[in-house]
Coordinates of C-alpha atoms and ligand atoms in Angstrom, one line a residue:
M430 CA 104.6 91.0 88.7
E431 CA 103.1 91.1 85.3
L432 CA 101.9 87.6 84.6
S433 CA 102.0 88.1 80.8
K434 CA 105.7 88.8 81.0
L435 CA 106.3 85.5 82.9
E436 CA 104.2 83.7 80.4
A437 CA 106.3 85.0 77.6
M438 CA 109.5 83.8 79.4
L439 CA 108.0 80.3 79.8
E440 CA 107.0 80.0 76.2
G441 CA 108.8 77.1 74.5
R442 CA 110.3 76.1 77.8
E443 CA 107.4 74.0 79.3
S444 CA 108.5 70.7 80.9
Q445 CA 112.2 71.5 80.5
P446 CA 113.8 71.5 83.9
G447 CA 117.2 72.3 82.4
Q448 CA 115.8 75.8 81.6
L449 CA 115.5 76.7 85.3
I450 CA 118.5 79.0 85.7
E451 CA 117.9 80.8 82.4
V452 CA 114.2 81.4 83.4
L453 CA 115.3 82.7 86.8
Q454 CA 117.8 85.0 85.1
D455 CA 115.1 86.4 82.8
M456 CA 112.8 86.9 85.8
Q457 CA 115.5 88.7 87.8
A458 CA 116.3 90.9 84.8
T459 CA 112.7 91.8 84.2
F460 CA 111.2 92.1 87.7
H461 CA 114.5 92.9 89.5
Y462 CA 113.7 90.1 92.0
L463 CA 112.1 86.6 92.0
P464 CA 108.5 86.9 93.2
E465 CA 107.3 83.9 95.2
E466 CA 104.2 83.3 93.1
G467 CA 106.4 83.5 90.0
L468 CA 108.7 80.8 91.4
R469 CA 105.7 78.5 92.0
T470 CA 104.5 79.0 88.5
V471 CA 108.0 78.3 87.1
A472 CA 108.2 75.1 89.2
E473 CA 104.9 73.9 87.9
R474 CA 105.5 74.7 84.2
L475 CA 109.1 73.4 84.0
G476 CA 108.3 70.3 86.0
V477 CA 110.8 71.1 88.8
P478 CA 109.9 70.5 92.4
P479 CA 109.2 73.8 94.1
I480 CA 111.8 73.1 96.8
E481 CA 114.5 72.8 94.1
V482 CA 113.4 76.1 92.5
F483 CA 113.6 77.9 95.9
R484 CA 117.0 76.2 96.6
V485 CA 118.4 77.5 93.4
A486 CA 116.9 81.0 93.9
N487 CA 118.5 81.2 97.3
F488 CA 121.8 79.8 96.3
Y489 CA 123.0 82.3 93.7
K490 CA 123.9 85.8 94.8
A491 CA 122.6 87.2 91.5
F492 CA 119.1 86.3 92.5
T493 CA 117.0 88.0 95.2
L494 CA 113.7 87.2 96.7
V495 CA 113.0 90.8 97.7
P496 CA 112.4 93.6 95.2
R497 CA 115.5 95.4 94.1
G498 CA 115.8 98.7 92.4
R499 CA 116.3 99.1 88.6
H500 CA 119.9 100.1 89.4
L501 CA 122.2 98.2 91.7
L502 CA 124.8 100.5 93.3
T503 CA 127.6 98.9 95.2
V504 CA 130.2 100.8 97.3
C505 CA 133.4 98.9 98.2
M506 CA 134.2 99.4 101.9
G507 CA 137.3 97.2 102.0
T508 CA 140.4 98.5 103.7
A509 CA 142.1 99.8 100.6
C510 CA 139.0 101.7 99.5
H511 CA 138.2 102.8 103.1
V512 CA 141.6 104.5 103.5
R513 CA 140.9 106.4 100.2
G514 CA 137.6 107.8 101.3
A515 CA 135.0 105.1 100.8
L516 CA 133.1 106.2 103.9
R517 CA 132.5 109.6 102.4
L518 CA 131.2 107.9 99.3
L519 CA 128.8 105.8 101.3
D520 CA 127.7 108.9 103.3
T521 CA 127.1 110.8 100.1
V522 CA 125.0 108.2 98.4
E523 CA 123.1 107.4 101.6
G524 CA 122.2 111.0 101.8
Q525 CA 121.3 111.4 98.2
L526 CA 119.2 108.3 98.0
N527 CA 117.9 108.3 101.6
V528 CA 118.7 104.6 102.0
S529 CA 121.2 102.5 104.0
P530 CA 123.1 99.6 102.5
G531 CA 120.8 96.7 101.8
E532 CA 117.8 99.0 101.2
T533 CA 116.0 100.0 98.0
T534 CA 114.7 103.5 97.4
A535 CA 111.0 104.1 97.7
D536 CA 110.7 104.7 93.9
R537 CA 112.5 101.4 93.3
A538 CA 115.2 103.2 91.3
F539 CA 118.2 102.1 93.3
T540 CA 119.3 99.4 95.6
L541 CA 122.4 100.3 97.6
E542 CA 124.9 97.6 98.7
R543 CA 128.3 97.6 100.3
V544 CA 131.0 94.9 99.8
N545 CA 134.3 94.2 101.6
C546 CA 136.5 94.1 98.5
L547 CA 136.0 93.9 94.7
G548 CA 139.4 92.6 94.0
C549 CA 140.7 95.8 92.3
C550 CA 142.1 97.7 95.3
A551 CA 144.7 99.6 93.3
I552 CA 142.1 101.7 91.5
G553 CA 140.0 102.5 94.6
P554 CA 137.9 103.8 95.9
V555 CA 135.6 101.8 93.7
V556 CA 131.8 101.7 93.2
V557 CA 129.9 99.5 90.8
L558 CA 126.7 100.7 89.1
D559 CA 124.8 98.0 87.1
D560 CA 128.0 95.9 86.6
V561 CA 130.1 98.8 85.5
Y562 CA 133.1 99.6 87.7
Y563 CA 134.0 103.2 88.5
D564 CA 137.5 103.8 89.8
H565 CA 139.1 106.6 91.9
M566 CA 135.6 107.7 92.8
T567 CA 134.9 110.9 94.6
P568 CA 131.7 112.1 96.3
G569 CA 131.1 114.6 93.6
K570 CA 131.5 112.1 90.8
L571 CA 129.3 109.6 92.6
R572 CA 126.6 112.2 93.0
R573 CA 126.7 112.9 89.3
L574 CA 126.6 109.2 88.5
V575 CA 123.4 108.8 90.4
T576 CA 121.9 111.9 88.9
V577 CA 122.7 110.8 85.4
A578 CA 121.1 107.4 86.0
Y579 CA 117.9 109.0 87.2
K580 CA 117.9 111.3 84.2
Q581 CA 118.4 108.4 81.8
D582 CA 115.5 106.5 83.5
K583 CA 113.3 109.6 82.9
E584 CA 114.3 109.8 79.3
E585 CA 113.5 106.1 78.9
G586 CA 110.2 106.5 80.7
D587 CA 111.1 104.2 83.6
A588 CA 110.8 106.7 86.4
Ligands
FES1616 S1 139.2 97.2 99.1 FE1 138.0 98.0 97.5 S2 138.5 96.9 95.8 FE2 139.7 96.0 97.4

């Protein structure tokens, strides 16, 4: 964790407990997780008891205490998606990224997750990459999606 980035996030927010969730959102977006030492700093600077900061960090699904990849890829494995080939999608991306659901690639580019339904069964199988939904997914389209994300990272100098 770059301390200077956290300092920038806290600027103008000192002793403002009401800023807690916004600061945690900024941390998650910047570091892709909430580092423990960062949470302690946030508690101290906002004037929020550390136990409350950790409670909030654990409560919301959007926050994670372990490092995530720059990209979050979610494969729906619900019944409707499953019968339309979701297992092949999962196999494809596990092979391409060399991770299992819940894991992050060694280069911290991708975190792979699986869910049991995204609530849009009619357009399945569905995957979500960085909050964007992709419908009627096929193994080939998914492989290309991952490849394009890697390529964009390279162009932006993140990889
Ligand atoms: S089962 Fe995949 S969206 Fe419902």
